[in-house]
Structure formats: C-alpha cells, structure tokens
Amino acid sequence: SKRQHYYGGLCAERGVRLVEVAGGYQFRTAAEYADYVKKFVQEKPSKLSRAALETLAAIGHSSGRPTVAVLGEMRELGPGSADEHAAIGRLAVDLGIGLVVAVGEAARAYDGRQFGGSAALQAESVDEAIALVRKNVVGTEIVLVKASRAAGLERVADALLETVPGF
C-alpha cells in the first residue's frame, strides 16, 4: 500500500525498518545501528531495578510490613555490571530494605555490609534461594523477586506462592 511504502521509507531514514510479521507490523532496528541499540538496552535494567526497589520500600513503609528483596544477577549489563550490582546493593540499604537474598556470583555485590547495612543472604543457585526464602519469609512480608530472565528466579516466586502462608 502507499501508506506502508511511505512509512517504510520514513522509518528507513531514521534507522529502523517496518517489517510485516504474522499479519501485523513490527519496527526493527537497522543492522548498522544494532550496537547502539544493544548498549541502550543494556543500560536499562538497573533503572528498572531501582524503580522496583523504590516501589518495594514505599509499599513496605506505607503498610508497616517488612520488606524482602530476592535479587539475582543482571546478566545483560556487560562490562559495567559490578558497579551496577553494587549500586543496587547501596540502594537497598538506603531504602531500608529489611532482607536481601542475593542469588548468583555477581549478586554478591548486593551485600549491604559494604554500605553500612546488613549482610545479604547469599545463594549460589535458585534452589538455595528457595531454601533461604522458605526459611526467612513467614508470609507477612512484602517480597520482590527481581533478576534477568536468564537467572530463572520465577521458581522462587512460584515456591513462595506454593509454600508460604499468605502468598
């Protein structure tokens, strides 16, 4: 159609392609801009994690309930990941998150002791995280489970729903 041709040309001038997919249309980055887009996407997770922790703290403070953050590795961050993981650990301390369960090697940077806060409980695997959550969460807490999709922490959320009263 003329409209598709017009928008397709307009998109191409701006570094994206309009592609027909499964009966609809999807914007896709032009190959020559892929590295820029990847860098932009890699910078987002810590912002999302910050917002999630701030929301957890706000709900905890307003309800008077204890807060627990089960935080896994942000694997998509790349070379700056150590600093970003540490920044999330500092934020958890600053916000007064009651308990942090850190899952995975890179998640060791969430430990609050380096920022004058409490130690994070360290889990090397999702199974260890599930065991720690079952041991330390009784059902009155507000719990955030957050990580890269690749970390598989949805199993922790499932375990909470299955075994902890009140969830």
mmCIF file of C-alpha atoms in Angstrom:
data_model
loop_
_atom_site.group_PDB
_atom_site.id
_atom_site.type_symbol
_atom_site.label_atom_id
_atom_site.label_comp_id
_atom_site.label_asym_id
_atom_site.label_seq_id
_atom_site.Cartn_x
_atom_site.Cartn_y
_atom_site.Cartn_z
ATOM 1 C CA SER A 1 0.000 0.000 0.000
ATOM 2 C CA LYS A 2 1.034 3.636 -0.384
ATOM 3 C CA ARG A 3 0.877 4.140 3.379
ATOM 4 C CA GLN A 4 3.165 1.165 4.032
ATOM 5 C CA HIS A 5 5.588 2.376 1.365
ATOM 6 C CA TYR A 6 5.579 5.915 2.834
ATOM 7 C CA TYR A 7 6.096 4.764 6.438
ATOM 8 C CA GLY A 8 8.666 2.169 5.369
ATOM 9 C CA GLY A 9 10.718 4.890 3.666
ATOM 10 C CA LEU A 10 10.317 7.284 6.576
ATOM 11 C CA CYS A 11 11.461 4.599 9.017
ATOM 12 C CA ALA A 12 14.495 3.717 6.900
ATOM 13 C CA GLU A 13 15.621 7.349 7.092
ATOM 14 C CA ARG A 14 15.554 7.079 10.886
ATOM 15 C CA GLY A 15 17.430 3.792 11.296
ATOM 16 C CA VAL A 16 14.542 1.391 11.661
ATOM 17 C CA ARG A 17 12.696 -0.931 9.337
ATOM 18 C CA LEU A 18 8.963 -1.606 9.239
ATOM 19 C CA VAL A 19 8.623 -5.370 8.788
ATOM 20 C CA GLU A 20 5.469 -7.395 8.231
ATOM 21 C CA VAL A 21 5.293 -10.194 10.806
ATOM 22 C CA ALA A 22 2.434 -12.661 11.362
ATOM 23 C CA GLY A 23 -0.202 -10.472 9.750
ATOM 24 C CA GLY A 24 0.951 -7.298 11.554
ATOM 25 C CA TYR A 25 3.896 -4.936 11.503
ATOM 26 C CA GLN A 26 6.942 -4.614 13.719
ATOM 27 C CA PHE A 27 9.658 -1.970 13.940
ATOM 28 C CA ARG A 28 13.164 -3.420 13.784
ATOM 29 C CA THR A 29 16.486 -1.681 14.147
ATOM 30 C CA ALA A 30 18.554 -1.328 11.008
ATOM 31 C CA ALA A 31 21.634 -3.548 11.207
ATOM 32 C CA GLU A 32 24.078 -0.626 11.183
ATOM 33 C CA TYR A 33 22.529 0.724 14.428
ATOM 34 C CA ALA A 34 22.307 -2.581 16.303
ATOM 35 C CA ASP A 35 25.365 -1.902 18.502
ATOM 36 C CA TYR A 36 23.913 1.429 19.668
ATOM 37 C CA VAL A 37 20.576 -0.169 20.495
ATOM 38 C CA LYS A 38 22.244 -3.031 22.375
ATOM 39 C CA LYS A 39 24.137 -0.516 24.523
ATOM 40 C CA PHE A 40 20.942 1.395 25.260
ATOM 41 C CA VAL A 41 19.096 -1.782 26.217
ATOM 42 C CA GLN A 42 21.977 -2.870 28.472
ATOM 43 C CA GLU A 43 21.694 0.368 30.461
ATOM 44 C CA LYS A 44 18.003 -0.098 31.296
ATOM 45 C CA PRO A 45 17.943 -2.965 33.808
ATOM 46 C CA SER A 46 19.444 -1.021 36.709
ATOM 47 C CA LYS A 47 16.831 1.720 36.223
ATOM 48 C CA LEU A 48 14.107 -0.889 36.345
ATOM 49 C CA SER A 49 15.689 -2.480 39.410
ATOM 50 C CA ARG A 50 15.866 0.915 41.112
ATOM 51 C CA ALA A 51 12.191 1.565 40.433
ATOM 52 C CA ALA A 52 11.254 -1.911 41.674
ATOM 53 C CA LEU A 53 13.231 -1.444 44.924
ATOM 54 C CA GLU A 54 11.778 2.032 45.459
ATOM 55 C CA THR A 55 8.290 0.619 44.993
ATOM 56 C CA LEU A 56 9.020 -2.234 47.403
ATOM 57 C CA ALA A 57 10.252 0.239 50.029
ATOM 58 C CA ALA A 58 7.256 2.539 49.552
ATOM 59 C CA ILE A 59 4.769 -0.315 49.923
ATOM 60 C CA GLY A 60 6.639 -1.622 52.964
ATOM 61 C CA HIS A 61 6.762 1.785 54.648
ATOM 62 C CA SER A 62 3.124 2.611 53.951
ATOM 63 C CA SER A 63 1.886 -0.787 55.139
ATOM 64 C CA GLY A 64 4.290 -1.171 58.050
ATOM 65 C CA ARG A 65 5.251 -4.618 56.770
ATOM 66 C CA PRO A 66 8.813 -5.946 56.497
ATOM 67 C CA THR A 67 10.423 -5.989 53.066
ATOM 68 C CA VAL A 68 12.419 -8.714 51.343
ATOM 69 C CA ALA A 69 14.242 -8.380 48.013
ATOM 70 C CA VAL A 70 15.337 -11.566 46.263
ATOM 71 C CA LEU A 71 17.803 -10.218 43.726
ATOM 72 C CA GLY A 72 19.603 -12.211 41.067
ATOM 73 C CA GLU A 73 22.287 -11.277 38.630
ATOM 74 C CA MET A 74 21.610 -8.690 35.960
ATOM 75 C CA ARG A 75 23.407 -10.691 33.308
ATOM 76 C CA GLU A 76 22.670 -8.386 30.414
ATOM 77 C CA LEU A 77 24.669 -5.474 31.859
ATOM 78 C CA GLY A 78 28.013 -6.483 30.423
ATOM 79 C CA PRO A 79 31.335 -4.858 31.445
ATOM 80 C CA GLY A 80 29.919 -2.367 33.968
ATOM 81 C CA SER A 81 27.920 -4.977 35.836
ATOM 82 C CA ALA A 82 29.965 -4.947 39.071
ATOM 83 C CA ASP A 83 29.319 -1.231 39.604
ATOM 84 C CA GLU A 84 25.629 -1.578 38.742
ATOM 85 C CA HIS A 85 25.176 -4.523 41.113
ATOM 86 C CA ALA A 86 26.896 -2.550 43.891
ATOM 87 C CA ALA A 87 24.671 0.469 43.195
ATOM 88 C CA ILE A 88 21.583 -1.704 43.672
ATOM 89 C CA GLY A 89 23.043 -3.050 46.940
ATOM 90 C CA ARG A 90 23.632 0.505 48.178
ATOM 91 C CA LEU A 91 20.111 1.497 47.178
ATOM 92 C CA ALA A 92 18.645 -1.448 49.116
ATOM 93 C CA VAL A 93 20.484 -0.211 52.225
ATOM 94 C CA ASP A 94 19.478 3.431 51.644
ATOM 95 C CA LEU A 95 15.828 2.439 51.230
ATOM 96 C CA GLY A 96 15.855 0.293 54.367
ATOM 97 C CA ILE A 97 15.003 -2.996 52.654
ATOM 98 C CA GLY A 98 14.784 -5.446 55.559
ATOM 99 C CA LEU A 99 16.318 -8.529 53.960
ATOM 100 C CA VAL A 100 18.185 -9.079 50.718
ATOM 101 C CA VAL A 101 18.651 -12.562 49.303
ATOM 102 C CA ALA A 102 21.399 -12.341 46.651
ATOM 103 C CA VAL A 103 21.389 -15.103 44.041
ATOM 104 C CA GLY A 104 24.479 -15.861 41.947
ATOM 105 C CA GLU A 105 28.127 -14.841 41.848
ATOM 106 C CA ALA A 106 27.658 -11.270 40.567
ATOM 107 C CA ALA A 107 24.884 -10.749 43.117
ATOM 108 C CA ARG A 108 27.479 -10.832 45.915
ATOM 109 C CA ALA A 109 27.822 -7.095 45.246
ATOM 110 C CA TYR A 110 24.334 -6.602 46.747
ATOM 111 C CA ASP A 111 25.760 -7.293 50.220
ATOM 112 C CA GLY A 112 24.818 -4.279 52.340
ATOM 113 C CA ARG A 113 27.791 -4.529 54.744
ATOM 114 C CA GLN A 114 29.950 -2.576 52.294
ATOM 115 C CA PHE A 115 27.471 0.312 52.643
ATOM 116 C CA GLY A 116 26.919 0.176 56.404
ATOM 117 C CA GLY A 117 23.851 -2.051 56.182
ATOM 118 C CA SER A 118 23.020 -5.653 56.921
ATOM 119 C CA ALA A 119 24.580 -8.631 55.219
ATOM 120 C CA ALA A 120 22.699 -10.113 52.307
ATOM 121 C CA LEU A 121 21.900 -13.797 52.469
ATOM 122 C CA GLN A 122 23.914 -15.351 49.647
ATOM 123 C CA ALA A 123 22.554 -18.158 47.466
ATOM 124 C CA GLU A 124 24.693 -19.757 44.796
ATOM 125 C CA SER A 125 21.698 -21.260 42.996
ATOM 126 C CA VAL A 126 17.951 -20.851 42.598
ATOM 127 C CA ASP A 127 17.415 -23.937 44.771
ATOM 128 C CA GLU A 128 19.475 -22.356 47.571
ATOM 129 C CA ALA A 129 17.480 -19.138 47.183
ATOM 130 C CA ILE A 130 14.229 -21.075 47.517
ATOM 131 C CA ALA A 131 15.519 -22.701 50.716
ATOM 132 C CA LEU A 132 16.566 -19.314 52.152
ATOM 133 C CA VAL A 133 13.235 -17.736 51.290
ATOM 134 C CA ARG A 134 11.303 -20.636 52.834
ATOM 135 C CA LYS A 135 13.404 -20.304 55.995
ATOM 136 C CA ASN A 136 13.200 -16.491 56.298
ATOM 137 C CA VAL A 137 9.815 -15.483 54.882
ATOM 138 C CA VAL A 138 6.759 -16.211 57.008
ATOM 139 C CA GLY A 139 4.040 -14.556 54.931
ATOM 140 C CA THR A 140 3.757 -11.086 56.457
ATOM 141 C CA GLU A 141 6.485 -9.581 54.279
ATOM 142 C CA ILE A 142 6.285 -7.650 51.051
ATOM 143 C CA VAL A 143 8.594 -9.593 48.698
ATOM 144 C CA LEU A 144 10.217 -8.514 45.451
ATOM 145 C CA VAL A 145 11.808 -11.178 43.227
ATOM 146 C CA LYS A 146 13.955 -9.482 40.558
ATOM 147 C CA ALA A 147 16.642 -10.632 38.123
ATOM 148 C CA SER A 148 17.450 -11.139 34.493
ATOM 149 C CA ARG A 149 15.089 -13.614 32.878
ATOM 150 C CA ALA A 150 18.068 -15.917 32.378
ATOM 151 C CA ALA A 151 18.529 -16.245 36.156
ATOM 152 C CA GLY A 152 15.342 -18.312 36.493
ATOM 153 C CA LEU A 153 14.106 -16.665 39.684
ATOM 154 C CA GLU A 154 10.473 -17.170 38.698
ATOM 155 C CA ARG A 155 10.936 -20.500 40.508
ATOM 156 C CA VAL A 156 11.473 -18.554 43.745
ATOM 157 C CA ALA A 157 8.204 -16.695 43.205
ATOM 158 C CA ASP A 158 6.431 -19.984 42.467
ATOM 159 C CA ALA A 159 7.843 -21.511 45.661
ATOM 160 C CA LEU A 160 6.569 -18.553 47.681
ATOM 161 C CA LEU A 161 3.099 -18.997 46.257
ATOM 162 C CA GLU A 162 3.126 -22.742 46.929
ATOM 163 C CA THR A 163 4.618 -22.950 50.414
ATOM 164 C CA VAL A 164 4.382 -19.690 52.350
ATOM 165 C CA PRO A 165 1.065 -18.894 54.056
ATOM 166 C CA GLY A 166 -0.395 -15.580 52.950
ATOM 167 C CA PHE A 167 1.120 -15.562 49.455
#
